[in-house]
Coordinates of C-alpha atoms and ligand atoms in Angstrom, one line a residue:
M1 CA 20.2 15.8 -8.0
S2 CA 21.3 12.4 -6.6
P3 CA 20.8 9.3 -9.0
K4 CA 18.7 8.2 -5.7
L5 CA 16.0 10.5 -5.9
H6 CA 15.0 10.8 -9.9
P7 CA 11.6 10.5 -10.7
K8 CA 10.4 6.8 -10.8
P9 CA 7.1 5.6 -12.4
P10 CA 4.2 4.4 -10.4
A11 CA 5.3 0.6 -12.5
D12 CA 8.7 0.1 -11.0
S13 CA 7.0 -0.7 -7.6
L14 CA 4.4 -2.9 -8.9
T15 CA 4.5 -5.8 -6.4
T16 CA 2.4 -8.9 -6.7
M17 CA 2.3 -12.0 -4.3
T18 CA -0.1 -15.2 -5.2
L19 CA 0.0 -17.1 -2.5
M20 CA -3.1 -20.1 -1.1
M21 CA -5.3 -19.6 1.7
G22 CA -4.5 -22.6 4.1
V23 CA -5.6 -23.2 7.8
D24 CA -2.7 -21.2 9.1
H25 CA -5.1 -18.1 7.4
G26 CA -8.3 -19.1 8.7
N27 CA -10.5 -20.0 11.7
T28 CA -13.0 -22.8 12.0
A29 CA -16.0 -21.6 10.0
G30 CA -13.3 -21.9 7.1
F31 CA -13.2 -17.9 6.5
V32 CA -9.6 -16.1 6.3
H33 CA -9.2 -13.7 9.2
G34 CA -9.3 -10.4 8.2
G35 CA -6.1 -10.0 10.1
S36 CA -4.3 -12.7 8.2
I37 CA -5.2 -10.4 4.7
M38 CA -4.2 -6.9 7.1
K39 CA -0.4 -8.8 7.4
L40 CA 0.0 -9.7 3.6
V41 CA -1.8 -5.7 2.4
D42 CA 1.0 -4.5 5.1
E43 CA 4.0 -7.1 3.6
A44 CA 3.1 -5.8 0.0
A45 CA 2.9 -2.4 0.9
G46 CA 6.4 -2.7 2.5
V47 CA 8.1 -4.3 -0.9
A48 CA 6.0 -2.0 -3.5
S49 CA 7.5 1.3 -1.2
M50 CA 10.9 -0.2 -0.9
R51 CA 11.1 -1.0 -5.0
H52 CA 10.7 2.9 -5.5
C53 CA 12.9 4.3 -2.9
R54 CA 15.6 1.3 -2.5
G55 CA 15.8 1.7 0.9
R56 CA 14.3 0.9 4.1
V57 CA 10.9 1.8 5.1
V58 CA 8.3 1.8 8.1
T59 CA 4.8 1.5 7.9
A60 CA 3.5 5.0 9.1
Q61 CA -0.3 4.7 8.5
V62 CA -2.9 2.4 7.5
D63 CA -5.4 5.3 5.7
S64 CA -8.0 2.9 5.0
L65 CA -8.8 -0.9 4.5
S66 CA -11.9 -2.1 3.0
F67 CA -13.0 -5.9 3.2
L68 CA -15.7 -6.3 0.1
A69 CA -15.7 -9.9 -0.2
P70 CA -14.7 -12.8 2.3
V71 CA -11.8 -14.6 1.8
H72 CA -12.3 -18.7 1.9
M73 CA -9.8 -21.5 3.1
G74 CA -8.5 -23.0 -0.5
D75 CA -8.5 -19.8 -2.4
V76 CA -5.4 -17.8 -3.8
L77 CA -5.1 -14.8 -3.2
S78 CA -3.3 -12.2 -5.7
I79 CA -2.4 -8.7 -3.4
V80 CA -1.0 -6.4 -5.9
A81 CA 0.4 -3.1 -4.6
H82 CA 2.3 0.6 -6.0
V83 CA 3.3 3.3 -5.1
T84 CA 0.7 6.1 -6.2
Q85 CA 2.6 9.2 -5.2
A86 CA 5.5 10.1 -3.5
W87 CA 6.2 13.4 -1.1
T88 CA 9.6 14.4 0.7
T89 CA 9.8 11.2 2.9
S90 CA 6.5 9.4 2.4
M91 CA 5.2 7.4 -0.1
E92 CA 1.0 6.5 -0.8
V93 CA 0.8 2.8 -1.7
E94 CA -2.4 0.8 -2.8
V95 CA -3.2 -2.7 -2.3
E96 CA -5.5 -4.8 -4.0
V97 CA -6.3 -8.3 -3.3
T98 CA -8.2 -10.6 -5.2
R99 CA -9.2 -14.4 -4.3
E100 CA -10.0 -16.9 -6.7
N101 CA -11.5 -20.4 -6.3
P102 CA -8.6 -22.2 -8.2
R103 CA -10.4 -24.9 -8.7
T104 CA -13.4 -23.2 -10.9
G105 CA -11.4 -19.9 -11.7
E106 CA -14.6 -18.2 -10.1
G107 CA -13.0 -14.4 -7.6
E108 CA -13.5 -10.9 -6.8
L109 CA -11.6 -8.4 -6.1
T110 CA -11.8 -8.5 -1.7
T111 CA -9.8 -6.3 -0.3
R112 CA -8.5 -2.5 -1.4
A113 CA -6.0 -0.1 1.1
F114 CA -3.8 2.7 1.2
L115 CA -1.2 2.5 4.0
T116 CA 1.7 5.9 3.9
M117 CA 5.2 4.5 4.1
V118 CA 8.0 6.1 5.2
A119 CA 11.8 5.7 4.1
V120 CA 14.3 5.7 7.2
D121 CA 17.8 5.4 7.5
R122 CA 19.5 3.0 9.9
D123 CA 18.5 5.1 12.7
G124 CA 14.7 5.2 12.1
H125 CA 15.0 9.1 10.8
P126 CA 13.2 10.3 7.8
V127 CA 15.1 10.2 4.8
P128 CA 13.8 11.9 1.0
V129 CA 12.1 9.4 -1.6
P130 CA 11.9 10.1 -5.5
P131 CA 8.8 11.9 -6.9
I132 CA 6.5 9.8 -8.8
L133 CA 7.2 10.2 -13.1
A134 CA 3.2 10.0 -13.6
E135 CA 3.0 9.7 -17.3
T136 CA -0.8 7.3 -18.4
E137 CA -3.8 9.8 -17.9
E138 CA -4.1 6.1 -15.3
E139 CA -1.3 7.4 -13.4
L140 CA -1.9 11.0 -13.3
R141 CA -5.3 10.5 -11.9
D142 CA -4.2 8.2 -9.1
Q143 CA -1.8 11.0 -8.6
R144 CA -4.7 13.6 -8.0
R145 CA -6.5 11.4 -5.9
A146 CA -3.4 10.9 -3.7
E147 CA -2.7 14.3 -3.0
A148 CA -6.8 14.3 -2.1
R149 CA -6.1 11.8 -0.1
R150 CA -3.3 13.5 2.1
S151 CA -5.2 16.8 2.3
A152 CA -8.0 15.0 4.1
R153 CA -5.3 13.1 6.3
M154 CA -3.4 15.9 7.2
E155 CA -6.3 17.5 8.2
L156 CA -8.2 14.9 10.4
R157 CA -4.1 14.8 12.0
S158 CA -4.6 18.0 12.8
H159 CA -7.7 18.1 14.1
L160 CA -7.2 14.9 16.2
E161 CA -3.5 16.4 17.6
S162 CA -5.6 19.5 18.3
Q163 CA -8.6 17.9 20.8
Ligands
COA201 C1 6.7 7.3 10.7 C2 7.9 7.8 11.1 C3 9.3 7.8 10.9 C4 7.8 9.6 11.2 O1 8.8 10.1 12.4 P1 8.9 11.8 12.5 O2 9.9 12.4 12.9 O3 7.5 11.7 13.0 O4 8.8 12.3 10.8 P2 8.0 13.4 10.3 O5 7.2 13.8 11.4 O6 9.2 14.6 9.7 O7 7.3 13.3 9.3 C5 7.9 12.2 7.9 C6 7.3 11.5 6.9 O8 5.9 10.8 7.9 C7 4.5 11.5 7.0 N1 4.0 11.0 8.7 C8 4.5 11.1 9.8 N2 3.6 10.4 11.0 C9 2.7 10.1 10.1 C10 1.4 9.6 10.0 N3 0.9 9.1 11.5 N4 0.4 8.9 8.4 C11 0.8 9.7 7.5 N5 2.2 10.4 7.7 C12 2.7 10.4 8.1 C13 5.1 13.0 7.7 O9 3.8 13.1 6.8 C14 6.0 13.2 6.6 O10 6.2 13.2 5.0 P3 6.4 14.0 4.3 O11 7.8 13.5 4.3 O12 6.3 13.3 3.0 O13 5.8 15.2 3.9 C15 8.0 7.9 12.8 O14 6.9 8.3 13.4 C16 8.0 5.9 13.2 O15 9.3 5.5 13.1 N6 6.9 5.4 13.7 C17 6.4 4.2 14.2 C18 6.7 3.5 13.0 C19 6.5 2.0 13.0 O16 7.1 1.3 14.0 N7 5.7 1.0 12.1 C20 5.4 -0.7 12.1 C21 6.1 -1.3 12.1 S1 7.3 -0.9 10.1

């Protein structure tokens, strides 16, 4: 097996980004645009998946993205991403976004998303990725749930393509 394809734990892909939401990210009502958060989610998923495969990646699908609570201008966002499972050339990345009022410390989980990222070569063709080495109970549970989500995705894709 090529050293590039040795199994890797989810922790190797762990990505954290912290940034303050300013006027560039928001609307006149003082809330941050959902699209600004989606861009950050995609960037974090990109970094996590590149850390897993140590190569180029593209976003193949945003499988789900739920806005659980609004983000206000002036909030500090923490974006945490990791690869939950890897298949032949694709990887599932879970991204969680938490907001914090830096003056009071009050905060909450605002967004959870799952994305499918595909490793590609210079010409954009899919290339193999290392498997995930799940060891802890939590990692094994994440892996089982990722398999269930992939089955559901595949079923939906084949249903949509057959229409
Ligand atoms: C994603 C992409 C590389 C797949 O290429 P392809 O020739 O269709 O490749 P394949 O059919 O062999 O699929 C390759 C892998 O991607 C997965 N895949 C392809 N399309 C997918 C989709 N819409 N959703 C989820 N997974 C997808 C396949 O399940 C397969 O995974 P596996 O190898 O782990 O089993 C290609 O569709 C692409 O380049 N899309 C545009 C990506 C892009 O521009 N993103 C935004 C900017 S980064």
